[in-house]
GROMACS .gro file of C-alpha atoms in nm:
model
  352
    1UNK     CA    1   0.538  -3.574   2.203
    2UNK     CA    2   0.823  -3.737   2.389
    3UNK     CA    3   0.709  -3.859   2.728
    4UNK     CA    4   0.338  -3.851   2.645
    5UNK     CA    5   0.126  -4.151   2.736
    6UNK     CA    6   0.141  -4.322   2.396
    7UNK     CA    7  -0.156  -4.548   2.455
    8UNK     CA    8  -0.377  -4.248   2.523
    9UNK     CA    9  -0.227  -4.050   2.237
   10UNK     CA   10  -0.288  -4.329   1.983
   11UNK     CA   11  -0.642  -4.374   2.110
   12UNK     CA   12  -0.692  -4.003   2.052
   13UNK     CA   13  -0.534  -4.019   1.708
   14UNK     CA   14  -0.737  -4.324   1.606
   15UNK     CA   15  -1.063  -4.157   1.702
   16UNK     CA   16  -0.963  -3.847   1.507
   17UNK     CA   17  -0.896  -4.056   1.197
   18UNK     CA   18  -1.229  -4.234   1.229
   19UNK     CA   19  -1.396  -3.897   1.267
   20UNK     CA   20  -1.234  -3.765   0.952
   21UNK     CA   21  -1.312  -4.075   0.747
   22UNK     CA   22  -1.663  -4.160   0.863
   23UNK     CA   23  -1.786  -3.807   0.942
   24UNK     CA   24  -2.040  -3.932   1.190
   25UNK     CA   25  -2.191  -3.775   1.497
   26UNK     CA   26  -2.142  -4.103   1.682
   27UNK     CA   27  -1.764  -4.094   1.642
   28UNK     CA   28  -1.757  -3.725   1.726
   29UNK     CA   29  -1.938  -3.793   2.052
   30UNK     CA   30  -1.701  -4.079   2.131
   31UNK     CA   31  -1.413  -3.841   2.075
   32UNK     CA   32  -1.558  -3.574   2.300
   33UNK     CA   33  -1.621  -3.830   2.572
   34UNK     CA   34  -1.258  -3.936   2.542
   35UNK     CA   35  -1.146  -3.574   2.589
   36UNK     CA   36  -1.355  -3.552   2.906
   37UNK     CA   37  -1.206  -3.877   3.037
   38UNK     CA   38  -0.857  -3.757   2.954
   39UNK     CA   39  -0.914  -3.434   3.147
   40UNK     CA   40  -1.043  -3.631   3.445
   41UNK     CA   41  -0.740  -3.862   3.453
   42UNK     CA   42  -0.423  -3.789   3.643
   43UNK     CA   43  -0.231  -3.644   3.349
   44UNK     CA   44  -0.003  -3.341   3.375
   45UNK     CA   45  -0.155  -3.025   3.230
   46UNK     CA   46   0.116  -2.983   2.968
   47UNK     CA   47   0.049  -3.339   2.841
   48UNK     CA   48  -0.320  -3.254   2.809
   49UNK     CA   49  -0.223  -2.940   2.619
   50UNK     CA   50  -0.010  -3.147   2.380
   51UNK     CA   51  -0.299  -3.386   2.313
   52UNK     CA   52  -0.535  -3.089   2.282
   53UNK     CA   53  -0.307  -2.933   2.020
   54UNK     CA   54  -0.319  -3.253   1.818
   55UNK     CA   55  -0.697  -3.256   1.852
   56UNK     CA   56  -0.728  -2.898   1.729
   57UNK     CA   57  -0.506  -2.971   1.429
   58UNK     CA   58  -0.701  -3.285   1.340
   59UNK     CA   59  -1.032  -3.108   1.392
   60UNK     CA   60  -0.928  -2.817   1.167
   61UNK     CA   61  -0.822  -3.067   0.899
   62UNK     CA   62  -1.156  -3.244   0.938
   63UNK     CA   63  -1.360  -2.924   0.912
   64UNK     CA   64  -1.157  -2.807   0.613
   65UNK     CA   65  -1.201  -3.142   0.442
   66UNK     CA   66  -1.575  -3.154   0.505
   67UNK     CA   67  -1.622  -2.799   0.379
   68UNK     CA   68  -1.427  -2.885   0.065
   69UNK     CA   69  -1.631  -3.201   0.011
   70UNK     CA   70  -1.959  -3.020   0.064
   71UNK     CA   71  -1.854  -2.752  -0.183
   72UNK     CA   72  -1.777  -3.021  -0.443
   73UNK     CA   73  -2.117  -3.185  -0.404
   74UNK     CA   74  -2.300  -2.853  -0.398
   75UNK     CA   75  -2.120  -2.740  -0.714
   76UNK     CA   76  -2.241  -3.048  -0.900
   77UNK     CA   77  -2.596  -3.010  -0.770
   78UNK     CA   78  -2.594  -2.643  -0.873
   79UNK     CA   79  -2.485  -2.742  -1.225
   80UNK     CA   80  -2.767  -2.995  -1.249
   81UNK     CA   81  -3.012  -2.718  -1.159
   82UNK     CA   82  -2.866  -2.474  -1.413
   83UNK     CA   83  -3.000  -2.541  -1.766
   84UNK     CA   84  -2.798  -2.249  -1.908
   85UNK     CA   85  -2.456  -2.374  -1.799
   86UNK     CA   86  -2.206  -2.489  -2.063
   87UNK     CA   87  -2.049  -2.726  -1.813
   88UNK     CA   88  -2.107  -3.086  -1.922
   89UNK     CA   89  -2.182  -3.321  -1.633
   90UNK     CA   90  -2.021  -3.664  -1.660
   91UNK     CA   91  -2.174  -3.977  -1.506
   92UNK     CA   92  -1.979  -4.301  -1.468
   93UNK     CA   93  -2.188  -4.605  -1.559
   94UNK     CA   94  -2.168  -4.848  -1.263
   95UNK     CA   95  -1.847  -4.675  -1.159
   96UNK     CA   96  -1.515  -4.765  -1.320
   97UNK     CA   97  -1.617  -5.116  -1.420
   98UNK     CA   98  -1.332  -5.155  -1.669
   99UNK     CA   99  -1.077  -5.170  -1.388
  100UNK     CA  100  -1.283  -5.290  -1.092
  101UNK     CA  101  -1.598  -5.499  -1.036
  102UNK     CA  102  -1.901  -5.296  -1.141
  103UNK     CA  103  -2.110  -5.130  -0.870
  104UNK     CA  104  -1.828  -5.192  -0.618
  105UNK     CA  105  -1.675  -4.944  -0.375
  106UNK     CA  106  -1.345  -4.971  -0.563
  107UNK     CA  107  -1.519  -4.886  -0.891
  108UNK     CA  108  -1.692  -4.588  -0.727
  109UNK     CA  109  -1.367  -4.458  -0.575
  110UNK     CA  110  -1.182  -4.492  -0.904
  111UNK     CA  111  -1.452  -4.300  -1.091
  112UNK     CA  112  -1.438  -4.023  -0.830
  113UNK     CA  113  -1.061  -4.001  -0.872
  114UNK     CA  114  -1.115  -3.961  -1.246
  115UNK     CA  115  -1.321  -3.649  -1.174
  116UNK     CA  116  -1.675  -3.761  -1.253
  117UNK     CA  117  -1.972  -3.565  -1.124
  118UNK     CA  118  -2.215  -3.854  -1.092
  119UNK     CA  119  -2.180  -4.223  -1.016
  120UNK     CA  120  -2.463  -4.432  -1.159
  121UNK     CA  121  -2.568  -4.739  -0.960
  122UNK     CA  122  -2.843  -5.001  -0.957
  123UNK     CA  123  -3.024  -5.135  -0.651
  124UNK     CA  124  -3.169  -5.470  -0.552
  125UNK     CA  125  -3.332  -5.575  -0.224
  126UNK     CA  126  -3.227  -5.885  -0.034
  127UNK     CA  127  -3.461  -6.124   0.141
  128UNK     CA  128  -3.382  -5.952   0.472
  129UNK     CA  129  -3.448  -5.604   0.326
  130UNK     CA  130  -3.093  -5.483   0.270
  131UNK     CA  131  -3.044  -5.260  -0.036
  132UNK     CA  132  -2.738  -5.374  -0.231
  133UNK     CA  133  -2.573  -5.259  -0.552
  134UNK     CA  134  -2.644  -5.490  -0.844
  135UNK     CA  135  -2.768  -5.441  -1.198
  136UNK     CA  136  -2.886  -5.800  -1.241
  137UNK     CA  137  -3.163  -5.962  -1.037
  138UNK     CA  138  -2.930  -6.258  -0.978
  139UNK     CA  139  -2.579  -6.260  -0.838
  140UNK     CA  140  -2.451  -6.507  -1.100
  141UNK     CA  141  -2.269  -6.273  -1.338
  142UNK     CA  142  -2.097  -6.042  -1.092
  143UNK     CA  143  -2.020  -6.268  -0.794
  144UNK     CA  144  -1.875  -6.612  -0.739
  145UNK     CA  145  -2.213  -6.729  -0.609
  146UNK     CA  146  -2.540  -6.815  -0.772
  147UNK     CA  147  -2.900  -6.725  -0.696
  148UNK     CA  148  -3.175  -6.464  -0.706
  149UNK     CA  149  -3.083  -6.171  -0.481
  150UNK     CA  150  -3.445  -6.132  -0.371
  151UNK     CA  151  -3.441  -6.482  -0.218
  152UNK     CA  152  -3.104  -6.447  -0.043
  153UNK     CA  153  -3.002  -6.284   0.283
  154UNK     CA  154  -2.734  -6.019   0.283
  155UNK     CA  155  -2.499  -6.240   0.486
  156UNK     CA  156  -2.523  -6.516   0.228
  157UNK     CA  157  -2.454  -6.271  -0.054
  158UNK     CA  158  -2.161  -6.121   0.135
  159UNK     CA  159  -1.997  -6.464   0.151
  160UNK     CA  160  -1.932  -6.445  -0.225
  161UNK     CA  161  -1.653  -6.252  -0.394
  162UNK     CA  162  -1.718  -5.996  -0.664
  163UNK     CA  163  -1.605  -6.068  -1.018
  164UNK     CA  164  -1.445  -5.838  -1.274
  165UNK     CA  165  -1.590  -5.780  -1.619
  166UNK     CA  166  -1.370  -6.072  -1.731
  167UNK     CA  167  -1.548  -6.303  -1.486
  168UNK     CA  168  -1.254  -6.334  -1.246
  169UNK     CA  169  -1.337  -6.351  -0.875
  170UNK     CA  170  -1.146  -6.105  -0.656
  171UNK     CA  171  -1.063  -6.244  -0.309
  172UNK     CA  172  -1.163  -6.019  -0.021
  173UNK     CA  173  -1.436  -5.834  -0.213
  174UNK     CA  174  -1.809  -5.856  -0.151
  175UNK     CA  175  -2.131  -5.703  -0.273
  176UNK     CA  176  -2.170  -5.336  -0.176
  177UNK     CA  177  -2.461  -5.215   0.034
  178UNK     CA  178  -2.639  -4.893  -0.057
  179UNK     CA  179  -2.538  -4.746   0.279
  180UNK     CA  180  -2.171  -4.814   0.205
  181UNK     CA  181  -2.201  -4.647  -0.133
  182UNK     CA  182  -2.373  -4.345   0.021
  183UNK     CA  183  -2.104  -4.308   0.287
  184UNK     CA  184  -1.831  -4.329   0.021
  185UNK     CA  185  -1.996  -4.062  -0.196
  186UNK     CA  186  -2.117  -3.824   0.074
  187UNK     CA  187  -2.023  -3.469  -0.015
  188UNK     CA  188  -1.813  -3.584  -0.312
  189UNK     CA  189  -2.037  -3.675  -0.606
  190UNK     CA  190  -2.403  -3.710  -0.692
  191UNK     CA  191  -2.543  -4.064  -0.696
  192UNK     CA  192  -2.774  -4.158  -0.981
  193UNK     CA  193  -3.004  -4.445  -0.886
  194UNK     CA  194  -3.093  -4.608  -1.216
  195UNK     CA  195  -3.275  -4.928  -1.123
  196UNK     CA  196  -3.432  -4.860  -0.786
  197UNK     CA  197  -3.733  -4.629  -0.797
  198UNK     CA  198  -3.948  -4.920  -0.678
  199UNK     CA  199  -3.758  -4.897  -0.350
  200UNK     CA  200  -3.808  -4.521  -0.316
  201UNK     CA  201  -3.935  -4.529   0.044
  202UNK     CA  202  -3.640  -4.741   0.159
  203UNK     CA  203  -3.398  -4.525  -0.039
  204UNK     CA  204  -3.522  -4.197   0.103
  205UNK     CA  205  -3.530  -4.332   0.458
  206UNK     CA  206  -3.163  -4.421   0.430
  207UNK     CA  207  -3.056  -4.101   0.254
  208UNK     CA  208  -3.249  -3.890   0.506
  209UNK     CA  209  -3.070  -4.063   0.793
  210UNK     CA  210  -2.735  -3.969   0.636
  211UNK     CA  211  -2.838  -3.618   0.534
  212UNK     CA  212  -2.786  -3.703   0.165
  213UNK     CA  213  -3.129  -3.696   0.004
  214UNK     CA  214  -3.053  -3.384  -0.198
  215UNK     CA  215  -2.742  -3.555  -0.336
  216UNK     CA  216  -2.943  -3.832  -0.507
  217UNK     CA  217  -3.077  -3.826  -0.864
  218UNK     CA  218  -3.329  -4.105  -0.916
  219UNK     CA  219  -3.496  -4.187  -1.246
  220UNK     CA  220  -3.788  -4.378  -1.387
  221UNK     CA  221  -4.047  -4.423  -1.660
  222UNK     CA  222  -4.362  -4.363  -1.455
  223UNK     CA  223  -4.620  -4.090  -1.537
  224UNK     CA  224  -4.548  -3.753  -1.376
  225UNK     CA  225  -4.853  -3.770  -1.148
  226UNK     CA  226  -4.743  -4.107  -1.009
  227UNK     CA  227  -4.393  -3.978  -0.940
  228UNK     CA  228  -4.528  -3.661  -0.776
  229UNK     CA  229  -4.751  -3.866  -0.548
  230UNK     CA  230  -4.471  -4.106  -0.457
  231UNK     CA  231  -4.208  -3.839  -0.387
  232UNK     CA  232  -4.449  -3.586  -0.231
  233UNK     CA  233  -4.229  -3.287  -0.299
  234UNK     CA  234  -3.925  -3.441  -0.134
  235UNK     CA  235  -3.570  -3.315  -0.168
  236UNK     CA  236  -3.447  -3.596  -0.392
  237UNK     CA  237  -3.390  -3.508  -0.759
  238UNK     CA  238  -3.590  -3.696  -1.023
  239UNK     CA  239  -3.536  -3.747  -1.396
  240UNK     CA  240  -3.784  -3.914  -1.636
  241UNK     CA  241  -3.641  -4.162  -1.887
  242UNK     CA  242  -3.776  -4.106  -2.238
  243UNK     CA  243  -3.738  -4.383  -2.496
  244UNK     CA  244  -3.839  -4.140  -2.765
  245UNK     CA  245  -3.869  -4.396  -3.050
  246UNK     CA  246  -4.080  -4.629  -2.839
  247UNK     CA  247  -4.460  -4.564  -2.833
  248UNK     CA  248  -4.469  -4.571  -2.453
  249UNK     CA  249  -4.173  -4.338  -2.425
  250UNK     CA  250  -4.315  -4.097  -2.681
  251UNK     CA  251  -4.647  -4.093  -2.494
  252UNK     CA  252  -4.468  -4.019  -2.165
  253UNK     CA  253  -4.283  -3.729  -2.325
  254UNK     CA  254  -4.610  -3.588  -2.460
  255UNK     CA  255  -4.749  -3.591  -2.104
  256UNK     CA  256  -4.453  -3.385  -1.986
  257UNK     CA  257  -4.487  -3.154  -2.286
  258UNK     CA  258  -4.853  -3.093  -2.202
  259UNK     CA  259  -4.762  -3.026  -1.839
  260UNK     CA  260  -4.499  -2.777  -1.950
  261UNK     CA  261  -4.736  -2.599  -2.185
  262UNK     CA  262  -4.999  -2.576  -1.912
  263UNK     CA  263  -4.778  -2.468  -1.625
  264UNK     CA  264  -4.445  -2.352  -1.767
  265UNK     CA  265  -4.274  -2.609  -1.546
  266UNK     CA  266  -4.039  -2.884  -1.660
  267UNK     CA  267  -3.843  -3.170  -1.507
  268UNK     CA  268  -3.496  -3.101  -1.378
  269UNK     CA  269  -3.361  -3.316  -1.662
  270UNK     CA  270  -3.469  -3.566  -1.925
  271UNK     CA  271  -3.281  -3.884  -2.006
  272UNK     CA  272  -3.347  -3.940  -2.375
  273UNK     CA  273  -3.269  -4.275  -2.540
  274UNK     CA  274  -3.275  -4.337  -2.917
  275UNK     CA  275  -3.149  -4.620  -3.136
  276UNK     CA  276  -3.122  -4.397  -3.444
  277UNK     CA  277  -3.043  -4.030  -3.473
  278UNK     CA  278  -3.357  -3.953  -3.675
  279UNK     CA  279  -3.585  -3.652  -3.682
  280UNK     CA  280  -3.791  -3.783  -3.388
  281UNK     CA  281  -3.482  -3.813  -3.170
  282UNK     CA  282  -3.354  -3.469  -3.266
  283UNK     CA  283  -3.697  -3.311  -3.206
  284UNK     CA  284  -3.727  -3.475  -2.864
  285UNK     CA  285  -3.383  -3.352  -2.757
  286UNK     CA  286  -3.448  -3.001  -2.888
  287UNK     CA  287  -3.782  -2.977  -2.710
  288UNK     CA  288  -3.639  -3.102  -2.381
  289UNK     CA  289  -3.382  -2.821  -2.393
  290UNK     CA  290  -3.647  -2.569  -2.502
  291UNK     CA  291  -3.846  -2.651  -2.188
  292UNK     CA  292  -3.550  -2.545  -1.976
  293UNK     CA  293  -3.452  -2.896  -1.868
  294UNK     CA  294  -3.106  -3.050  -1.871
  295UNK     CA  295  -3.058  -3.317  -2.138
  296UNK     CA  296  -2.897  -3.649  -2.042
  297UNK     CA  297  -2.780  -3.894  -2.309
  298UNK     CA  298  -2.615  -4.233  -2.259
  299UNK     CA  299  -2.311  -4.295  -2.480
  300UNK     CA  300  -2.271  -4.647  -2.344
  301UNK     CA  301  -2.363  -4.845  -2.654
  302UNK     CA  302  -2.497  -4.768  -3.000
  303UNK     CA  303  -2.862  -4.860  -2.941
  304UNK     CA  304  -2.899  -4.597  -2.668
  305UNK     CA  305  -2.758  -4.301  -2.861
  306UNK     CA  306  -2.798  -4.360  -3.232
  307UNK     CA  307  -2.442  -4.487  -3.272
  308UNK     CA  308  -2.280  -4.190  -3.094
  309UNK     CA  309  -2.123  -4.417  -2.836
  310UNK     CA  310  -1.800  -4.423  -2.638
  311UNK     CA  311  -1.628  -4.701  -2.828
  312UNK     CA  312  -1.698  -4.530  -3.159
  313UNK     CA  313  -1.541  -4.213  -3.018
  314UNK     CA  314  -1.246  -4.398  -2.866
  315UNK     CA  315  -1.171  -4.602  -3.179
  316UNK     CA  316  -1.249  -4.325  -3.429
  317UNK     CA  317  -1.295  -3.949  -3.420
  318UNK     CA  318  -1.415  -3.824  -3.080
  319UNK     CA  319  -1.470  -3.475  -3.219
  320UNK     CA  320  -1.723  -3.614  -3.464
  321UNK     CA  321  -1.896  -3.852  -3.221
  322UNK     CA  322  -1.904  -3.646  -2.902
  323UNK     CA  323  -1.940  -3.327  -3.105
  324UNK     CA  324  -2.270  -3.451  -3.245
  325UNK     CA  325  -2.385  -3.539  -2.894
  326UNK     CA  326  -2.319  -3.187  -2.773
  327UNK     CA  327  -2.484  -3.040  -3.086
  328UNK     CA  328  -2.811  -3.195  -2.963
  329UNK     CA  329  -2.796  -2.970  -2.657
  330UNK     CA  330  -2.675  -3.247  -2.428
  331UNK     CA  331  -2.536  -3.127  -2.095
  332UNK     CA  332  -2.525  -3.459  -1.904
  333UNK     CA  333  -2.352  -3.768  -2.042
  334UNK     CA  334  -2.343  -4.115  -1.893
  335UNK     CA  335  -2.033  -4.290  -2.019
  336UNK     CA  336  -1.837  -4.613  -2.001
  337UNK     CA  337  -1.514  -4.418  -2.066
  338UNK     CA  338  -1.530  -4.137  -1.808
  339UNK     CA  339  -1.163  -4.039  -1.807
  340UNK     CA  340  -1.145  -4.027  -2.187
  341UNK     CA  341  -1.463  -3.819  -2.210
  342UNK     CA  342  -1.357  -3.578  -1.935
  343UNK     CA  343  -1.022  -3.509  -2.103
  344UNK     CA  344  -1.200  -3.446  -2.435
  345UNK     CA  345  -1.448  -3.208  -2.273
  346UNK     CA  346  -1.169  -3.023  -2.090
  347UNK     CA  347  -0.989  -2.954  -2.417
  348UNK     CA  348  -1.308  -2.792  -2.549
  349UNK     CA  349  -1.368  -2.579  -2.243
  350UNK     CA  350  -1.684  -2.766  -2.142
  351UNK     CA  351  -1.572  -2.858  -1.789
  352UNK     CA  352  -1.548  -2.502  -1.653
   0.00000   0.00000   0.00000
């Protein structure tokens, strides 16, 4: 574009890049206003045509990228709604926490690059009502600061650096807001909100504003009637957590069983947790699948999956460990070794 007004061209290019990255109506409108201003300025027609050609190219790339992203997200959502699919959905526990601070944008991005379908996160609410990503109620373990998140403002939290799993502070990092996580995942992966159902109204208000409510899978241990009243038939996906060897968890599962027998309906999925792979655990898993629900199991550590955990698979025989998980009818796995699990599933044709 020799001879073009470079200042105007770079302004145009910068707005295009923001449009592609942020995918917001606000930036789009800024861009369109810029085009109008450019047309009103004293610029030769052929220069406007050159800038317009760049715009069309950038816009086509944007549209193509958005369509691709939307297809990726919709494919995952469709799999979650298909109990008959052999495709095994992989969820990354707190993102890629082995290589980046847990629940951070870097951990989320790394997990997405690995090819996960779901990123699992936890939410806490600051004193000034900002939803942030944190598993713990305090910021002590995962930041360089100290204190209860509920009693701290977001600005005070953001002044601390995040720490790796080894406890090392990373300069330039800060706690991630829920909005930032949503924007990073939009159209790319499903977000599983683990700790956070108590903030449902705040969560859905934010996801609605970003057009992402259908991309969220939230979970909890509340009775079905309570969940139904809280969610009021909303678009967000919900999954009950069943601690099948715990009296409370077994009672909750019986409530869902009775509902299924009475209506023929079932949850979208069950998350089933068991410390031992005994007859009660096997029966619970089998009945969840029989109802037509997806079955989610956590292979994070032994007490959640009867010893069929990631480290046992990584250090031993993954065919034996993960094979037993799949034999239960599991079609959704939350893992601490997403890349390792995905490669194993691909070799067995369970990622098609």
